[in-house]
Coordinates of C-alpha atoms in Angstrom, one line a residue:
Chain A
M1 CA 7.0 -74.6 109.4
S2 CA 10.7 -74.3 109.6
I3 CA 13.2 -75.4 107.0
S4 CA 16.7 -76.1 108.2
L5 CA 19.9 -75.2 106.5
E6 CA 20.6 -78.9 105.8
E7 CA 17.2 -79.1 104.0
I8 CA 18.0 -76.0 101.9
L9 CA 21.3 -77.6 100.9
S10 CA 19.6 -80.9 100.1
I11 CA 16.9 -79.2 98.0
S12 CA 19.4 -77.0 96.2
H13 CA 21.3 -80.2 95.3
L14 CA 18.1 -81.8 93.9
A15 CA 17.4 -78.6 91.9
R16 CA 21.0 -78.4 90.7
L17 CA 21.4 -74.9 92.1
H18 CA 24.5 -73.6 93.9
I19 CA 23.6 -72.0 97.1
D20 CA 26.4 -71.1 99.5
E21 CA 26.0 -71.2 103.3
E22 CA 25.5 -67.4 103.5
Q23 CA 22.6 -67.4 101.1
A24 CA 21.2 -70.6 102.6
G25 CA 20.1 -68.7 105.7
Q26 CA 18.0 -66.3 103.6
Y27 CA 16.5 -69.1 101.5
A28 CA 15.7 -71.0 104.8
A29 CA 13.9 -67.9 106.1
D30 CA 12.0 -67.2 102.8
L31 CA 11.0 -70.8 102.2
S32 CA 9.9 -71.3 105.8
K33 CA 7.7 -68.2 105.6
I34 CA 6.2 -69.2 102.2
L35 CA 5.6 -72.8 103.3
A36 CA 4.0 -71.7 106.6
W37 CA 1.6 -69.5 104.6
V38 CA 0.9 -72.3 102.1
Q39 CA -0.2 -74.4 105.1
Q40 CA -3.5 -72.5 105.2
M41 CA -4.6 -75.1 102.6
N42 CA -4.9 -77.4 105.6
Q43 CA -7.9 -75.5 106.9
V44 CA -10.0 -77.3 104.3
D45 CA -11.0 -80.9 104.5
T46 CA -10.2 -82.3 101.0
R47 CA -10.8 -86.0 101.7
G48 CA -12.4 -87.6 98.6
V49 CA -11.7 -84.5 96.4
V50 CA -10.3 -85.7 93.1
P51 CA -7.1 -83.8 92.4
M52 CA -7.2 -81.5 89.4
A53 CA -3.9 -81.7 87.4
H54 CA -5.2 -79.7 84.4
P55 CA -8.0 -77.4 83.5
L56 CA -9.2 -79.4 80.5
D57 CA -10.4 -82.9 80.5
V58 CA -8.4 -84.0 77.5
V59 CA -6.6 -87.1 76.4
Q60 CA -3.4 -87.1 74.4
R61 CA -4.2 -86.9 70.8
L62 CA -2.9 -89.5 68.4
R63 CA -1.6 -88.8 64.9
E64 CA -0.3 -90.8 62.0
D65 CA 3.2 -92.1 62.5
E66 CA 4.9 -90.1 59.8
V67 CA 7.9 -87.8 59.6
T68 CA 6.9 -84.2 60.3
E69 CA 10.1 -82.6 61.4
T70 CA 13.2 -82.2 59.4
D71 CA 16.8 -82.5 60.6
Q72 CA 17.9 -79.1 61.8
R73 CA 20.7 -80.2 64.2
E74 CA 23.2 -77.7 62.8
K75 CA 20.8 -74.9 63.2
F76 CA 19.9 -75.9 66.7
Q77 CA 23.5 -76.4 67.8
T78 CA 24.4 -72.8 66.8
V79 CA 23.0 -71.7 70.2
A80 CA 24.9 -74.4 72.2
P81 CA 27.8 -73.2 74.3
R82 CA 30.2 -76.0 73.0
T83 CA 29.8 -78.5 70.3
D84 CA 32.1 -80.6 68.2
R85 CA 31.1 -82.5 65.0
G86 CA 27.4 -82.5 66.0
L87 CA 28.0 -83.5 69.6
Y88 CA 27.4 -81.4 72.7
L89 CA 30.6 -81.1 74.7
V90 CA 30.6 -81.4 78.5
P91 CA 33.3 -81.8 81.1
K92 CA 34.7 -85.3 81.3
V93 CA 32.3 -87.7 83.0
I94 CA 34.1 -91.0 82.9
E95 CA 37.8 -91.2 83.9
Chain B
M1 CA -1.7 -41.3 64.9
Q2 CA -0.7 -43.2 68.1
D3 CA -4.2 -42.7 69.5
L4 CA -6.0 -44.4 66.6
S5 CA -7.7 -47.8 66.9
V6 CA -6.7 -50.8 64.9
S7 CA -9.7 -50.5 62.6
Q8 CA -8.9 -46.8 62.1
L9 CA -5.3 -47.6 61.3
A10 CA -6.4 -50.4 58.9
A11 CA -8.8 -47.9 57.2
G12 CA -6.0 -45.4 56.9
L13 CA -3.7 -48.0 55.3
D14 CA -6.5 -49.1 53.0
R15 CA -7.3 -45.6 51.8
G16 CA -3.6 -44.8 51.3
E17 CA -3.6 -42.0 53.9
F18 CA -0.4 -43.4 55.2
S19 CA 1.7 -46.4 54.4
S20 CA 2.7 -49.2 56.9
E21 CA 6.3 -47.9 56.6
E22 CA 5.2 -44.5 57.7
L23 CA 3.2 -45.9 60.5
T24 CA 6.0 -48.2 61.5
R25 CA 8.5 -45.3 61.5
H26 CA 6.2 -43.2 63.6
F27 CA 5.9 -45.9 66.3
L28 CA 9.6 -46.8 66.1
H29 CA 10.3 -43.1 66.8
R30 CA 8.0 -43.2 69.8
M31 CA 9.7 -46.4 71.1
Q32 CA 13.1 -44.7 70.9
A33 CA 11.9 -41.5 72.4
H34 CA 10.6 -43.4 75.5
R35 CA 13.5 -45.7 76.3
E36 CA 13.3 -44.4 79.9
L37 CA 10.3 -46.7 80.4
N38 CA 12.6 -49.7 79.7
A39 CA 9.6 -51.4 78.0
F40 CA 11.7 -53.2 75.4
I41 CA 14.5 -55.7 75.7
T42 CA 15.1 -55.8 71.9
E43 CA 14.2 -53.1 69.4
M44 CA 13.8 -54.4 65.8
E45 CA 14.0 -51.3 63.7
E46 CA 15.5 -52.8 60.5
P47 CA 13.4 -56.0 60.2
A48 CA 10.3 -53.9 61.1
I49 CA 10.9 -51.6 58.2
L50 CA 11.3 -54.6 55.8
Q51 CA 8.1 -56.2 57.2
A52 CA 6.3 -52.9 56.7
R53 CA 7.4 -52.7 53.1
R54 CA 6.2 -56.2 52.5
A55 CA 2.9 -55.2 54.2
D56 CA 2.6 -52.2 51.9
Q57 CA 3.0 -54.5 48.9
R58 CA 0.3 -56.8 50.1
I59 CA -2.0 -53.8 50.7
K60 CA -1.3 -52.6 47.2
E61 CA -2.1 -56.0 45.8
K62 CA -5.3 -56.2 47.9
K63 CA -4.0 -59.4 49.5
H64 CA -4.3 -58.0 53.0
G65 CA -6.3 -58.7 56.2
P66 CA -7.3 -56.4 59.1
L67 CA -3.9 -56.6 60.8
T68 CA -1.7 -56.2 57.7
G69 CA 0.8 -53.4 58.3
I70 CA -0.2 -52.8 61.9
P71 CA 2.8 -52.5 64.3
L72 CA 2.9 -55.0 67.2
A73 CA 5.3 -56.0 70.0
H74 CA 5.9 -59.5 71.3
K75 CA 6.6 -60.3 75.0
D76 CA 10.1 -61.6 75.0
I77 CA 8.8 -65.1 76.0
F78 CA 7.8 -65.9 72.5
C79 CA 10.5 -67.5 70.4
M80 CA 11.2 -65.7 67.2
D81 CA 13.5 -67.3 64.6
G82 CA 16.8 -65.4 64.4
T83 CA 16.0 -63.0 67.2
K84 CA 17.2 -62.9 70.7
T85 CA 14.5 -64.4 73.0
S86 CA 15.6 -63.8 76.6
C87 CA 12.5 -64.4 78.7
G88 CA 13.8 -61.6 80.9
S89 CA 16.7 -63.8 82.1
R90 CA 20.4 -63.8 82.1
M91 CA 20.1 -67.5 81.4
L92 CA 18.8 -66.7 77.8
D93 CA 20.6 -63.4 77.3
N94 CA 22.7 -65.0 74.6
F95 CA 19.8 -67.1 73.1
V96 CA 18.8 -66.5 69.5
A97 CA 15.7 -68.6 68.9
P98 CA 16.1 -71.1 66.1
Y99 CA 12.3 -71.2 65.3
D100 CA 9.1 -69.3 65.6
A101 CA 6.4 -69.7 68.2
T102 CA 3.0 -70.4 66.7
V103 CA 1.7 -67.0 67.9
V104 CA 4.7 -65.3 66.2
R105 CA 4.1 -67.2 63.0
K106 CA 0.4 -66.5 62.9
L107 CA 0.8 -62.8 63.4
E108 CA 3.5 -62.7 60.8
Q109 CA 1.1 -64.4 58.4
A110 CA -1.5 -61.8 59.4
G111 CA 0.9 -59.2 58.2
C112 CA 1.7 -57.5 61.6
V113 CA 5.0 -55.5 61.8
V114 CA 7.0 -56.5 64.9
L115 CA 8.7 -53.5 66.4
G116 CA 10.5 -55.4 69.2
K117 CA 10.4 -57.8 72.1
T118 CA 9.1 -56.4 75.4
N119 CA 10.6 -56.5 78.9
M120 CA 9.1 -58.9 81.5
D121 CA 9.6 -60.5 84.8
E122 CA 12.2 -63.3 84.5
F123 CA 10.5 -66.4 83.1
A124 CA 7.2 -64.6 83.7
M125 CA 7.6 -65.0 87.5
G126 CA 6.5 -61.8 89.1
S127 CA 3.8 -59.2 89.5
S128 CA 5.8 -56.0 89.1
N129 CA 8.4 -56.4 86.4
E130 CA 11.1 -55.9 89.0
N131 CA 12.4 -59.4 88.4
S132 CA 13.8 -58.7 85.0
Y133 CA 17.5 -59.2 84.4
F134 CA 17.2 -56.2 82.1
G135 CA 15.9 -53.9 84.8
P136 CA 12.5 -52.8 85.9
V137 CA 9.9 -51.3 83.6
K138 CA 8.5 -47.9 84.6
N139 CA 4.8 -47.3 84.8
P140 CA 4.0 -44.6 82.1
W141 CA 1.5 -43.0 84.4
N142 CA 4.1 -42.5 87.1
P143 CA 7.7 -43.7 86.7
G144 CA 8.1 -44.3 90.5
H145 CA 5.5 -47.0 90.2
V146 CA 5.6 -50.5 88.7
P147 CA 3.7 -51.4 85.5
G148 CA 2.6 -54.7 87.0
G149 CA 3.9 -58.1 85.7
S150 CA 4.9 -60.2 84.3
S151 CA 3.8 -58.7 80.9
G152 CA 4.8 -55.3 82.2
G153 CA 6.8 -54.2 79.1
S154 CA 3.9 -55.1 76.8
A155 CA 1.4 -53.2 79.0
A156 CA 3.6 -50.1 79.4
A157 CA 4.4 -50.0 75.7
V158 CA 0.7 -50.0 74.7
A159 CA -0.2 -47.6 77.5
A160 CA 2.5 -45.1 76.4
R161 CA 1.3 -45.5 72.8
L162 CA 4.7 -46.9 71.7
V163 CA 2.8 -49.7 69.8
P164 CA -0.9 -50.2 69.2
L165 CA -0.9 -54.0 70.0
A166 CA 1.2 -56.3 72.1
T167 CA 1.2 -60.0 73.0
G168 CA 1.4 -61.2 76.6
T169 CA 1.1 -64.4 78.6
D170 CA -0.9 -65.0 81.8
T171 CA -0.1 -67.7 84.3
G172 CA -1.5 -66.1 87.4
G173 CA -2.6 -62.6 86.2
S174 CA 0.3 -61.6 84.1
I175 CA -1.8 -60.0 81.3
R176 CA -4.7 -58.7 83.4
Q177 CA -2.8 -57.1 86.3
P178 CA -0.4 -55.1 84.2
A179 CA -3.2 -54.1 81.9
A180 CA -5.1 -52.8 85.0
F181 CA -2.0 -51.0 86.3
C182 CA -1.3 -49.3 83.0
G183 CA -4.8 -48.4 82.1
I184 CA -5.2 -50.7 79.0
T185 CA -7.3 -53.7 78.0
G186 CA -5.9 -57.2 78.4
L187 CA -7.5 -60.6 77.9
K188 CA -6.5 -63.9 79.2
P189 CA -8.2 -66.5 77.0
T190 CA -9.5 -69.9 78.0
Y191 CA -6.7 -72.3 78.6
G192 CA -5.9 -74.0 75.3
R193 CA -7.5 -71.3 73.1
V194 CA -4.1 -70.0 71.9
S195 CA -1.1 -72.3 71.1
R196 CA 1.7 -72.5 73.6
Y197 CA 4.2 -73.8 71.1
G198 CA 7.4 -71.7 71.2
M199 CA 6.2 -69.8 74.3
I200 CA 8.8 -70.4 77.0
A201 CA 7.1 -72.5 79.7
Y202 CA 6.7 -71.4 83.3
A203 CA 3.7 -73.5 84.6
S204 CA 2.3 -75.4 81.7
S205 CA -1.1 -76.2 83.1
L206 CA -1.7 -72.5 83.7
D207 CA 0.2 -70.6 81.0
Q208 CA -1.9 -68.9 78.3
A209 CA -1.1 -66.3 75.7
G210 CA -3.4 -63.3 75.0
P211 CA -3.7 -59.8 73.6
L212 CA -3.0 -56.4 75.2
A213 CA -4.3 -53.2 73.5
K214 CA -5.9 -49.9 74.2
S215 CA -9.5 -51.2 73.7
A216 CA -11.5 -54.4 73.7
H217 CA -12.2 -53.8 70.0
D218 CA -8.4 -53.9 69.3
C219 CA -8.0 -57.0 71.5
A220 CA -10.7 -58.7 69.5
Y221 CA -8.6 -58.3 66.3
L222 CA -5.5 -59.5 67.9
L223 CA -7.1 -62.5 69.6
Q224 CA -8.7 -63.5 66.4
A225 CA -5.3 -63.8 64.8
M226 CA -3.7 -65.5 67.7
A227 CA -6.3 -68.2 68.6
G228 CA -6.8 -71.5 67.0
F229 CA -5.8 -75.2 66.9
D230 CA -2.2 -76.1 66.6
A231 CA -1.1 -79.7 66.3
R232 CA 2.2 -78.7 68.0
D233 CA 0.6 -78.0 71.3
S234 CA -1.1 -81.1 72.7
T235 CA -3.2 -79.0 75.0
C236 CA -4.4 -76.6 72.3
M237 CA -8.2 -76.8 71.8
D238 CA -9.6 -78.0 68.5
E239 CA -12.5 -75.6 68.5
P240 CA -13.4 -73.1 65.7
V241 CA -12.4 -69.5 66.4
P242 CA -15.4 -67.2 66.3
A243 CA -15.3 -63.8 64.6
Y244 CA -14.8 -61.8 67.8
T245 CA -15.2 -58.4 66.1
Q246 CA -18.6 -59.4 64.9
V247 CA -20.2 -60.0 68.3
L248 CA -19.1 -56.7 70.0
D249 CA -22.3 -54.8 69.3
E250 CA -24.8 -57.2 71.0
P251 CA -26.9 -55.5 73.6
L252 CA -26.1 -56.5 77.3
Q253 CA -29.8 -56.5 78.3
G254 CA -30.6 -59.5 80.5
R255 CA -27.0 -60.6 81.0
V256 CA -26.6 -61.9 84.6
I257 CA -23.5 -60.6 86.4
G258 CA -22.3 -62.2 89.6
I259 CA -20.5 -60.1 92.2
P260 CA -18.4 -62.3 94.5
D261 CA -18.3 -61.2 98.1
E262 CA -14.8 -62.5 98.4
Y263 CA -13.5 -60.0 95.8
F264 CA -14.7 -57.1 97.9
G265 CA -13.3 -58.0 101.3
T266 CA -10.8 -56.3 103.6
G267 CA -7.9 -56.4 101.2
L268 CA -9.5 -54.2 98.7
R269 CA -8.7 -50.5 98.8
P270 CA -11.9 -48.4 99.5
E271 CA -11.2 -46.1 96.5
V272 CA -11.0 -49.1 94.2
K273 CA -14.2 -50.4 95.7
D274 CA -16.0 -47.1 94.9
I275 CA -14.8 -47.2 91.3
M276 CA -16.1 -50.8 91.0
A277 CA -19.5 -49.7 92.4
R278 CA -19.8 -47.2 89.5
A279 CA -18.9 -49.8 86.9
I280 CA -21.5 -52.2 88.4
A281 CA -24.1 -49.4 88.4
W282 CA -23.3 -48.8 84.7
A283 CA -24.0 -52.5 84.0
E284 CA -27.3 -52.3 85.8
G285 CA -28.2 -49.3 83.7
Q286 CA -27.6 -51.5 80.6
G287 CA -30.2 -53.9 81.8
C288 CA -27.8 -56.4 83.3
I289 CA -29.1 -58.3 86.3
V290 CA -26.6 -58.0 89.1
Q291 CA -26.6 -60.5 91.9
P292 CA -24.2 -61.5 94.7
I293 CA -22.4 -64.8 94.5
R294 CA -19.9 -66.7 96.6
L295 CA -16.5 -68.1 95.6
P296 CA -15.7 -69.5 99.0
N297 CA -12.2 -70.9 98.3
T298 CA -10.8 -67.7 96.8
E299 CA -8.2 -67.1 99.6
L300 CA -6.8 -70.6 99.1
A301 CA -6.1 -69.9 95.4
I302 CA -2.8 -68.2 96.1
P303 CA -1.3 -70.8 98.3
A304 CA -2.5 -73.6 95.9
Y305 CA -1.1 -71.6 93.0
Y306 CA 2.3 -71.1 94.6
V307 CA 2.6 -74.9 95.1
I308 CA 1.3 -75.9 91.6
A309 CA 3.1 -73.2 89.7
T310 CA 6.4 -73.7 91.5
A311 CA 6.2 -77.5 91.1
E312 CA 5.6 -77.1 87.4
C313 CA 8.4 -74.5 87.1
S314 CA 10.9 -76.6 88.9
S315 CA 10.3 -79.3 86.3
N316 CA 10.0 -77.0 83.3
L317 CA 13.2 -75.1 84.1
S318 CA 15.3 -78.2 84.5
R319 CA 15.9 -77.9 80.7
F320 CA 18.3 -75.0 81.4
D321 CA 21.3 -77.1 82.0
G322 CA 24.1 -75.0 80.4
I323 CA 24.7 -77.6 77.8
R324 CA 22.4 -77.3 74.8
F325 CA 21.6 -73.6 75.0
G326 CA 21.6 -70.7 77.4
H327 CA 24.2 -69.5 79.9
R328 CA 27.2 -71.7 80.7
C329 CA 29.5 -71.0 83.7
Q330 CA 33.3 -70.5 83.1
A331 CA 35.7 -73.4 83.6
P332 CA 33.4 -76.0 85.1
K333 CA 35.4 -78.6 87.1
D334 CA 32.9 -81.4 86.4
L335 CA 29.4 -82.0 85.0
H336 CA 27.7 -81.4 88.4
D337 CA 29.6 -78.1 88.8
L338 CA 28.6 -77.1 85.3
Y339 CA 24.9 -77.6 86.1
R340 CA 24.9 -75.9 89.4
R341 CA 27.0 -72.9 88.6
S342 CA 25.4 -72.3 85.2
R343 CA 21.9 -72.4 86.7
S344 CA 22.8 -70.3 89.8
E345 CA 24.5 -67.6 87.6
G346 CA 21.8 -67.7 85.0
F347 CA 18.7 -67.5 87.2
G348 CA 17.7 -64.5 89.3
T349 CA 16.5 -64.6 93.0
E350 CA 12.8 -65.1 92.5
V351 CA 13.2 -67.8 89.9
K352 CA 15.6 -69.7 92.2
R353 CA 13.2 -69.2 95.1
R354 CA 10.4 -70.7 93.1
I355 CA 12.5 -73.6 91.8
M356 CA 13.4 -74.3 95.4
I357 CA 9.8 -74.3 96.6
G358 CA 8.7 -76.5 93.7
T359 CA 11.5 -79.0 94.2
Y360 CA 10.7 -79.2 97.9
A361 CA 6.9 -79.6 97.3
L362 CA 7.6 -82.5 94.8
S363 CA 10.2 -84.2 97.0
T364 CA 9.7 -87.5 98.7
G365 CA 7.6 -87.3 101.8
Y366 CA 6.1 -83.9 101.0
Y367 CA 4.3 -84.6 97.7
D368 CA 0.9 -85.4 99.3
A369 CA 1.0 -82.6 101.8
Y370 CA 1.7 -79.9 99.2
Y371 CA 1.3 -80.9 95.5
L372 CA -1.7 -83.3 95.9
K373 CA -3.4 -81.0 98.4
A374 CA -3.0 -78.0 96.1
Q375 CA -4.5 -80.0 93.2
Q376 CA -7.5 -80.8 95.4
I377 CA -7.9 -77.2 96.3
R378 CA -7.7 -76.4 92.6
R379 CA -10.6 -78.8 92.1
L380 CA -12.6 -76.9 94.8
I381 CA -11.9 -73.6 93.2
S382 CA -12.9 -74.8 89.7
T383 CA -16.1 -76.2 91.2
D384 CA -16.9 -72.9 92.8
F385 CA -16.7 -71.3 89.4
S386 CA -18.8 -73.9 87.6
K387 CA -21.5 -73.6 90.3
A388 CA -21.5 -69.8 89.9
F389 CA -21.8 -70.1 86.1
E390 CA -25.0 -72.2 86.5
T391 CA -26.7 -68.9 87.4
V392 CA -24.6 -66.1 86.0
D393 CA -23.1 -65.1 82.6
F394 CA -20.2 -63.1 84.0
I395 CA -18.3 -62.6 87.3
L396 CA -17.3 -59.0 87.9
G397 CA -14.8 -57.5 90.3
P398 CA -11.5 -55.6 90.6
T399 CA -8.5 -56.9 88.7
A400 CA -6.2 -56.0 91.6
P401 CA -6.8 -54.8 95.2
E402 CA -5.0 -51.5 94.6
P403 CA -3.6 -49.4 91.8
A404 CA 0.1 -49.8 90.8
F405 CA 2.3 -49.9 93.8
K406 CA 5.7 -48.1 94.1
I407 CA 8.9 -49.7 92.7
G408 CA 10.6 -51.4 95.6
E409 CA 7.5 -51.4 97.9
K410 CA 7.0 -55.2 97.9
T411 CA 10.3 -56.6 96.9
D412 CA 11.4 -57.5 100.5
D413 CA 8.5 -59.8 101.2
P414 CA 7.6 -62.5 98.6
V415 CA 4.2 -63.3 100.3
T416 CA 3.0 -59.6 100.1
M417 CA 3.9 -59.6 96.5
Y418 CA 2.1 -62.8 95.8
L419 CA -1.1 -61.4 97.4
S420 CA -1.4 -58.7 94.7
D421 CA -2.6 -61.5 92.4
I422 CA -5.5 -62.5 94.7
Y423 CA -8.3 -61.8 92.2
T424 CA -6.6 -63.1 89.1
I425 CA -5.0 -66.4 90.1
S426 CA -8.1 -68.5 90.6
V427 CA -9.1 -67.9 87.0
N428 CA -5.9 -69.6 85.8
L429 CA -6.4 -72.5 88.2
A430 CA -9.8 -73.1 86.6
G431 CA -8.6 -72.3 83.1
L432 CA -11.3 -69.7 82.4
P433 CA -11.1 -66.6 80.2
A434 CA -11.1 -63.1 81.8
V435 CA -10.6 -59.5 80.6
S436 CA -9.3 -56.5 82.5
V437 CA -10.8 -53.2 81.4
P438 CA -9.8 -49.7 82.6
C439 CA -12.7 -48.2 84.7
G440 CA -11.3 -45.3 86.7
M441 CA -8.3 -43.5 88.1
H442 CA -7.0 -42.9 91.6
E443 CA -4.3 -40.4 92.4
G444 CA -3.2 -40.4 88.8
L445 CA -3.0 -44.2 88.4
P446 CA -5.5 -46.4 86.5
V447 CA -7.8 -48.9 88.1
G448 CA -9.0 -52.0 86.2
M449 CA -12.1 -54.2 86.5
Q450 CA -12.0 -57.8 85.7
L451 CA -14.8 -59.7 84.0
I452 CA -14.6 -63.5 84.1
G453 CA -16.6 -65.7 81.8
N454 CA -17.2 -69.4 81.4
Y455 CA -15.0 -71.5 79.1
L456 CA -14.7 -70.1 75.5
T457 CA -16.8 -67.0 76.1
E458 CA -14.0 -64.6 75.0
G459 CA -16.5 -63.0 72.5
R460 CA -19.0 -62.2 75.2
L461 CA -16.3 -60.8 77.5
L462 CA -15.1 -58.5 74.7
N463 CA -18.7 -57.6 73.9
F464 CA -19.3 -56.4 77.4
A465 CA -15.9 -54.6 77.5
H466 CA -16.6 -52.9 74.1
Q467 CA -20.1 -51.7 75.2
Y468 CA -18.5 -50.3 78.4
Q469 CA -15.9 -48.6 76.3
L470 CA -18.5 -47.1 74.0
A471 CA -20.0 -45.4 77.1
T472 CA -16.8 -44.4 78.9
D473 CA -13.4 -43.0 78.0
W474 CA -11.1 -44.5 80.6
H475 CA -9.4 -46.5 77.9
R476 CA -8.8 -43.3 75.9
Q477 CA -6.7 -41.7 78.7
C478 CA -3.1 -41.3 77.8
P479 CA -0.3 -40.9 80.3
P480 CA 0.6 -37.2 80.5
G481 CA 4.3 -37.8 79.6
C482 CA 3.4 -39.7 76.5
M483 CA 0.9 -37.4 74.8
Q484 CA 3.2 -35.3 72.6
G485 CA 2.8 -36.1 69.0
S486 CA 6.1 -36.8 67.3
H487 CA 7.7 -37.5 63.9
G488 CA 5.0 -38.0 61.2
E489 CA 2.3 -35.7 62.6

């Protein structure tokens, strides 16, 4: 199992992480090693085994459609890096 | 005072031998005197004193419960309204939580006094506490060794008698392994037993909060107050919470204990194996029936875990975008640059590595080979356990293959680090409860045994652990550097 530098850069793009070319080599080595080790899962024949996504067999609970949360926008925005009149500010997206 | 149990502390408060404020000042003083352990990220002296005074008032008015006025520390993964909640990360170094986690709220209602927020591996990803942005925690038994992780600050704080009780979370062993490394008792409840609301998510199908304390008896009090249904966590169980402290004295006669071959293989240090043999002999002496069992897919638990947990973390941690809260990079040139640089600067190496693995495992073309395969292995592991529990009440083995390793010993090789969780990880995949109990020492470092039970058998696990602790004094051992009494004695 070997992950190329191109793959590292493509995954880092998907994950929205900045990885420069120098670090990419280390990531490629680490991920290759970890994924090679993960491949031992292939020793087991799992045909027909139902995947287990969750430890409990539960279904999503339903509740009455009523208001339970109050408006706390101001409080929640106190931890935001930049806001203006209740809006979150980001760099210009549309020219 | 720091060696007293929760019930002794409660009795002392009740009888007026000391006030909660005196108790709180005593432990605050110890916390400050042992800053070299780096067990706390945030100390909360002033609010703690105020909480203690309120507790004293409740005690005076006889409106108190068993935990009213007892000091406690929260792992810094639990949101606490108005308090920095960093999750051990630079990403949240500036984050003051705007609401309380359910666990925090419940323990506040119980009257606990919060002394501070404990250090941890960043976003609970780690087995040694070396991944914290706030620096590694030292093992109180030997400062050159790790305390385990990720709840290493909580475990070290309890072991060093800086606080009688602490909360932790366990995704792959993060309560049990540090409890074992620090010589204390730690319980990972059944998945869904304790609400995850307000607990910063790492891998949501595995994460579970639980108690860390000196003894099983103390853990029973803390779990009692933490557990229970919460409409705000859709995976929280709607099951009554038994009175855990009421079942601790049941005799163990006739309980069937399974010893898995796979937990005693080549990876286990011979000294730990000998210590386990003595614990097993003790159980036989109590009239337990000990029999060998097989958990054939144990070795595959770690690779399956590192696919499932990383996949879930890559999704969970996408919320850290530098926009709504958390770290934002300087002068982003566009939105994409803002995301990428904020996240790269905010997250540490191991967190980024896990996000990368998880993103890869979930990406087009690899999903079936990694994520789906891991979920199938998860089913096999869970089935191994359910088969075992058809014939046994408990499964007993070591918590970790060796005592606490040296700081820096495993940091160069992620896979070696991951292997230190071999006995704990499969329990999370299956969602079962398990407790780690101190059962010996090797070269001045504690060794823990792990007892695994079927779903919702926390009471029985604590019953076994309590009986063991009535007969042994491993849980009473105090690290030599932390024994001196201080202010208030």
